[in-house]
Amino acid sequence: MFLNVMAYAYFSELFEPIWAPDHITTQGDHVILNLDSATGCGFMSKNKYLFGKISAQIKLVQGDSAGTVTAYYLTADGPNHDELDFEFLGNVSGEPYLVQTNVFVNGTGDREQRHSLWFDPTTDFHNYTFFWNHHFIIFQVDQVPIRVFEKKEEMGAQFPKTQAMGIHGSLWNGDDWATQGGRVKTNWSHSPFVVTFGSFEVDACAVSSGIDDAVAKCDKPGKFWWDKSSNKKLDKNQRRQLKMVQDKYLVYDYCKDTARFTQMPRECQN
């Protein structure tokens, strides 16, 4: 299933506002989210997806974005949900954005990595991608892998593989934690803060809520292109790119946070 959301009429067929629709507008082929002192806003897809590739073009808040959080994520429902996150943490002018990724399995997260970026994400659109199959989850920025979360069930680690997830986008105030651990607050004199989503590309197993059995429909190793043998591991170029990003741009990795974890999560163990 390949979807290219290029206009609001089409956007409205595939997505719906779930929070402050009056703060969501369109301009040509773009969907624009606004945050002010009253509220942020958010949207979600009408379908859910289990495995595949999902990408969004995003241009982040310009200027002083401290305290703001732009979230682009996949999530299932309920307290024991699975979830994959891109969270873009704003900063004061001249300081870099941080991109936080996270993985929730069966309601448990605490699997954060944070990266800086090799470009200014506020001046133009950049592509942010989830690639998800039976072997791993790849978080990509402009087709460059910045993180891989591998399936390590043989080590007792959990992996998201049974819950279909909807696509979400939101913009909200997170100044209690987002910028320098909450030390820098949102400056509302600069509001409204604006984030623009461009086109989405979805090539994934779609599940209609309340109709399809996600596992029966989508959990068929080898049937879909994302589970072909060529997608069981990163290729040589992807491994080189991932190492470069981890060496130069990784600023936090939960697997190295011995102060936080008295016993490291099982997937962190080699």
Short mmCIF file of C-alpha atoms in Angstrom, two decimals:
data_model
loop_
_atom_site.label_atom_id
_atom_site.label_comp_id
_atom_site.label_asym_id
_atom_site.label_seq_id
_atom_site.Cartn_x
_atom_site.Cartn_y
_atom_site.Cartn_z
CA MET A 1 0.00 0.00 0.00
CA PHE A 2 1.60 3.25 -1.14
CA LEU A 3 0.05 6.55 -0.16
CA ASN A 4 1.29 9.99 -1.13
CA VAL A 5 -0.67 12.61 0.81
CA MET A 6 -0.45 15.75 -1.29
CA ALA A 7 -3.56 17.81 -0.53
CA TYR A 8 -5.94 18.36 2.34
CA ALA A 9 -8.86 16.67 0.58
CA TYR A 10 -6.74 13.56 0.29
CA PHE A 11 -5.22 14.10 3.73
CA SER A 12 -8.70 14.17 5.25
CA GLU A 13 -9.49 10.81 3.67
CA LEU A 14 -6.54 9.15 5.39
CA PHE A 15 -6.05 11.18 8.57
CA GLU A 16 -8.20 12.99 11.12
CA PRO A 17 -7.53 15.62 13.78
CA ILE A 18 -7.62 14.21 17.29
CA TRP A 19 -6.66 17.32 19.20
CA ALA A 20 -7.42 21.04 18.61
CA PRO A 21 -8.46 20.87 14.94
CA ASP A 22 -8.63 24.68 14.84
CA HIS A 23 -4.83 24.67 15.20
CA ILE A 24 -4.38 22.48 12.11
CA THR A 25 -4.43 24.21 8.72
CA THR A 26 -3.38 23.47 5.17
CA GLN A 27 -1.49 25.40 2.54
CA GLY A 28 -1.24 23.77 -0.83
CA ASP A 29 0.12 20.28 -0.26
CA HIS A 30 1.22 20.96 3.33
CA VAL A 31 -0.43 20.28 6.67
CA ILE A 32 0.49 22.90 9.27
CA LEU A 33 0.41 22.44 13.04
CA ASN A 34 0.31 25.44 15.38
CA LEU A 35 1.19 25.70 19.07
CA ASP A 36 0.31 28.70 21.23
CA SER A 37 -0.12 29.27 24.95
CA ALA A 38 -3.65 27.85 24.76
CA THR A 39 -2.93 24.49 23.13
CA GLY A 40 -0.98 22.37 20.73
CA CYS A 41 -2.60 19.98 18.27
CA GLY A 42 -2.38 16.57 16.67
CA PHE A 43 -3.70 14.15 14.05
CA MET A 44 -3.76 10.42 13.41
CA SER A 45 -4.33 8.02 10.55
CA LYS A 46 -7.64 6.25 10.13
CA ASN A 47 -5.92 2.95 9.36
CA LYS A 48 -3.27 1.15 11.37
CA TYR A 49 -0.25 -0.73 10.10
CA LEU A 50 1.74 -3.82 11.07
CA PHE A 51 5.19 -3.93 9.41
CA GLY A 52 6.40 -1.96 6.41
CA LYS A 53 7.86 1.44 5.63
CA ILE A 54 6.31 4.76 6.67
CA SER A 55 7.86 8.14 5.87
CA ALA A 56 6.94 11.76 6.46
CA GLN A 57 8.45 15.02 5.28
CA ILE A 58 8.69 17.54 8.12
CA LYS A 59 9.94 21.11 8.52
CA LEU A 60 10.40 21.98 12.19
CA VAL A 61 9.80 25.12 14.25
CA GLN A 62 12.16 27.92 13.24
CA GLY A 63 14.02 30.27 15.56
CA ASP A 64 13.64 29.92 19.32
CA SER A 65 11.89 26.56 19.63
CA ALA A 66 12.90 25.84 23.24
CA GLY A 67 10.28 23.87 25.14
CA THR A 68 8.44 22.67 22.06
CA VAL A 69 8.11 19.02 21.07
CA THR A 70 7.20 17.86 17.59
CA ALA A 71 6.15 14.23 17.67
CA TYR A 72 5.88 11.89 14.69
CA TYR A 73 5.14 8.39 15.84
CA LEU A 74 3.37 5.09 15.38
CA THR A 75 1.27 3.78 18.24
CA ALA A 76 -1.27 1.13 19.12
CA ASP A 77 -4.06 1.64 21.65
CA GLY A 78 -4.30 0.90 25.34
CA PRO A 79 -1.93 0.81 28.31
CA ASN A 80 -0.04 -2.22 26.97
CA HIS A 81 0.56 -0.63 23.59
CA ASP A 82 3.50 -0.80 21.21
CA GLU A 83 4.91 2.48 19.92
CA LEU A 84 7.75 3.85 17.77
CA ASP A 85 8.72 7.51 18.23
CA PHE A 86 10.49 10.35 16.57
CA GLU A 87 10.39 13.32 18.97
CA PHE A 88 12.07 16.56 17.94
CA LEU A 89 13.15 18.58 20.96
CA GLY A 90 13.36 22.33 20.37
CA ASN A 91 16.14 24.58 21.56
CA VAL A 92 17.11 28.22 21.88
CA SER A 93 18.14 29.99 18.69
CA GLY A 94 21.51 28.87 17.41
CA GLU A 95 21.52 25.62 19.38
CA PRO A 96 20.81 22.34 17.56
CA TYR A 97 17.59 20.38 17.63
CA LEU A 98 17.81 16.98 19.27
CA VAL A 99 15.97 14.02 17.78
CA GLN A 100 14.81 11.50 20.37
CA THR A 101 13.76 8.04 19.23
CA ASN A 102 12.05 5.54 21.46
CA VAL A 103 10.51 2.07 21.29
CA PHE A 104 7.63 0.89 23.47
CA VAL A 105 6.78 -2.80 23.69
CA ASN A 106 3.75 -3.97 25.63
CA GLY A 107 3.46 -0.59 27.32
CA THR A 108 7.10 -0.27 28.37
CA GLY A 109 9.36 2.37 26.84
CA ASP A 110 12.53 3.84 28.40
CA ARG A 111 14.50 2.92 25.28
CA GLU A 112 15.56 6.40 24.24
CA GLN A 113 18.38 7.47 22.00
CA ARG A 114 19.08 11.11 21.21
CA HIS A 115 20.93 12.45 18.21
CA SER A 116 21.89 15.83 16.87
CA LEU A 117 21.55 16.29 13.11
CA TRP A 118 24.00 17.13 10.33
CA PHE A 119 21.69 19.83 8.91
CA ASP A 120 19.28 22.53 10.05
CA PRO A 121 15.85 20.81 10.11
CA THR A 122 13.98 24.13 10.22
CA THR A 123 14.92 25.57 6.83
CA ASP A 124 13.58 22.85 4.55
CA PHE A 125 11.74 19.54 4.55
CA HIS A 126 13.57 16.37 5.49
CA ASN A 127 12.40 12.80 5.33
CA TYR A 128 11.92 10.74 8.51
CA THR A 129 11.24 7.04 8.10
CA PHE A 130 10.25 3.98 10.12
CA PHE A 131 11.21 0.67 8.51
CA TRP A 132 9.79 -2.27 10.45
CA ASN A 133 9.90 -5.98 9.75
CA HIS A 134 10.32 -9.29 11.62
CA HIS A 135 14.03 -8.69 12.14
CA PHE A 136 14.49 -5.09 13.22
CA ILE A 137 13.22 -1.52 13.24
CA ILE A 138 15.28 1.10 11.41
CA PHE A 139 14.88 4.81 12.13
CA GLN A 140 16.07 6.77 9.09
CA VAL A 141 16.66 10.44 8.35
CA ASP A 142 16.89 11.27 4.65
CA GLN A 143 17.38 7.53 4.01
CA VAL A 144 20.34 7.42 6.42
CA PRO A 145 19.87 4.93 9.29
CA ILE A 146 20.39 6.63 12.65
CA ARG A 147 19.22 3.76 14.84
CA VAL A 148 18.48 0.05 14.58
CA PHE A 149 16.38 -1.79 17.17
CA GLU A 150 16.97 -5.49 16.61
CA LYS A 151 14.71 -8.39 17.46
CA LYS A 152 16.48 -10.28 20.26
CA GLU A 153 13.79 -12.52 21.63
CA GLU A 154 16.29 -15.32 22.18
CA MET A 155 17.80 -13.07 24.88
CA GLY A 156 14.43 -12.51 26.52
CA ALA A 157 13.93 -9.07 24.99
CA GLN A 158 10.51 -8.06 23.72
CA PHE A 159 9.90 -6.92 20.14
CA PRO A 160 6.79 -5.23 18.69
CA LYS A 161 5.22 -7.72 16.29
CA THR A 162 1.51 -8.19 17.07
CA GLN A 163 -0.07 -4.74 17.46
CA ALA A 164 -0.96 -2.63 14.45
CA MET A 165 -0.11 1.03 14.95
CA GLY A 166 -1.62 4.27 13.68
CA ILE A 167 0.45 7.15 12.29
CA HIS A 168 0.39 10.25 14.47
CA GLY A 169 1.74 13.79 14.27
CA SER A 170 1.56 16.43 16.98
CA LEU A 171 3.07 19.66 18.27
CA TRP A 172 2.94 20.45 21.98
CA ASN A 173 4.55 22.19 24.93
CA GLY A 174 7.04 19.98 26.75
CA ASP A 175 9.04 22.62 28.57
CA ASP A 176 9.05 20.61 31.80
CA TRP A 177 11.60 18.27 30.18
CA ALA A 178 12.27 18.89 26.49
CA THR A 179 15.05 21.50 26.52
CA GLN A 180 18.05 20.97 28.78
CA GLY A 181 16.00 18.79 31.08
CA GLY A 182 13.35 21.46 31.54
CA ARG A 183 15.72 24.25 32.55
CA VAL A 184 14.81 26.32 29.47
CA LYS A 185 11.12 27.15 29.22
CA THR A 186 8.94 28.01 26.23
CA ASN A 187 9.01 31.72 25.35
CA TRP A 188 5.39 32.35 24.42
CA SER A 189 6.22 35.77 22.98
CA HIS A 190 7.50 33.82 19.96
CA SER A 191 4.26 31.91 19.46
CA PRO A 192 2.56 30.62 17.48
CA PHE A 193 5.14 27.93 16.86
CA VAL A 194 4.66 26.22 13.53
CA VAL A 195 5.56 22.80 12.18
CA THR A 196 4.78 21.74 8.62
CA PHE A 197 4.25 18.19 7.44
CA GLY A 198 4.65 17.62 3.72
CA SER A 199 3.80 14.39 1.94
CA PHE A 200 3.56 11.00 3.62
CA GLU A 201 4.64 7.78 1.95
CA VAL A 202 3.19 4.57 3.34
CA ASP A 203 4.16 1.15 1.99
CA ALA A 204 2.93 -1.11 4.78
CA CYS A 205 0.35 -3.71 5.72
CA ALA A 206 -2.82 -1.71 6.38
CA VAL A 207 -5.34 -2.81 8.99
CA SER A 208 -8.85 -1.38 9.28
CA SER A 209 -9.69 -0.83 12.93
CA GLY A 210 -12.26 -3.31 14.20
CA ILE A 211 -12.34 -5.23 10.92
CA ASP A 212 -9.01 -6.88 10.18
CA ASP A 213 -7.04 -9.28 12.34
CA ALA A 214 -3.62 -7.64 12.15
CA VAL A 215 -1.58 -10.77 12.87
CA ALA A 216 -3.55 -12.97 10.48
CA LYS A 217 -3.29 -10.39 7.71
CA CYS A 218 0.22 -9.06 8.17
CA ASP A 219 2.34 -11.53 10.11
CA LYS A 220 3.37 -13.69 7.17
CA PRO A 221 7.17 -13.82 6.93
CA GLY A 222 8.36 -13.80 3.35
CA LYS A 223 5.09 -12.64 1.79
CA PHE A 224 5.82 -8.91 1.77
CA TRP A 225 8.81 -7.13 0.27
CA TRP A 226 10.04 -5.88 3.66
CA ASP A 227 10.60 -9.46 4.80
CA LYS A 228 12.60 -10.59 1.78
CA SER A 229 16.07 -11.96 2.43
CA SER A 230 17.67 -8.70 1.29
CA ASN A 231 15.99 -6.93 4.21
CA LYS A 232 17.14 -9.24 6.98
CA LYS A 233 20.15 -7.06 7.75
CA LEU A 234 21.68 -3.73 6.83
CA ASP A 235 23.73 -3.65 3.68
CA LYS A 236 27.35 -2.51 3.70
CA ASN A 237 26.55 1.11 2.92
CA GLN A 238 23.84 1.27 5.59
CA ARG A 239 26.24 -0.18 8.18
CA ARG A 240 28.81 2.46 7.26
CA GLN A 241 26.22 5.25 7.51
CA LEU A 242 24.91 4.00 10.85
CA LYS A 243 28.41 3.87 12.32
CA MET A 244 29.11 7.40 11.12
CA VAL A 245 25.93 8.73 12.72
CA GLN A 246 26.49 6.86 15.97
CA ASP A 247 30.10 8.07 16.16
CA LYS A 248 29.41 11.73 15.34
CA TYR A 249 25.83 12.55 16.31
CA LEU A 250 24.71 10.21 19.10
CA VAL A 251 24.40 12.21 22.34
CA TYR A 252 22.48 9.76 24.54
CA ASP A 253 21.94 5.99 24.50
CA TYR A 254 19.87 4.26 27.16
CA CYS A 255 21.99 1.14 26.72
CA LYS A 256 24.98 3.04 28.14
CA ASP A 257 23.15 4.72 31.02
CA THR A 258 24.44 2.72 33.97
CA ALA A 259 23.24 5.39 36.41
CA ARG A 260 19.67 4.91 35.24
CA PHE A 261 19.60 1.12 35.00
CA THR A 262 20.95 -1.07 37.77
CA GLN A 263 20.44 -3.94 35.34
CA MET A 264 20.66 -3.12 31.67
CA PRO A 265 17.68 -4.01 29.46
CA ARG A 266 18.12 -7.38 27.83
CA GLU A 267 18.32 -6.07 24.28
CA CYS A 268 21.36 -4.00 25.30
CA GLN A 269 23.37 -7.08 26.12
CA ASN A 270 25.60 -8.44 23.39
#
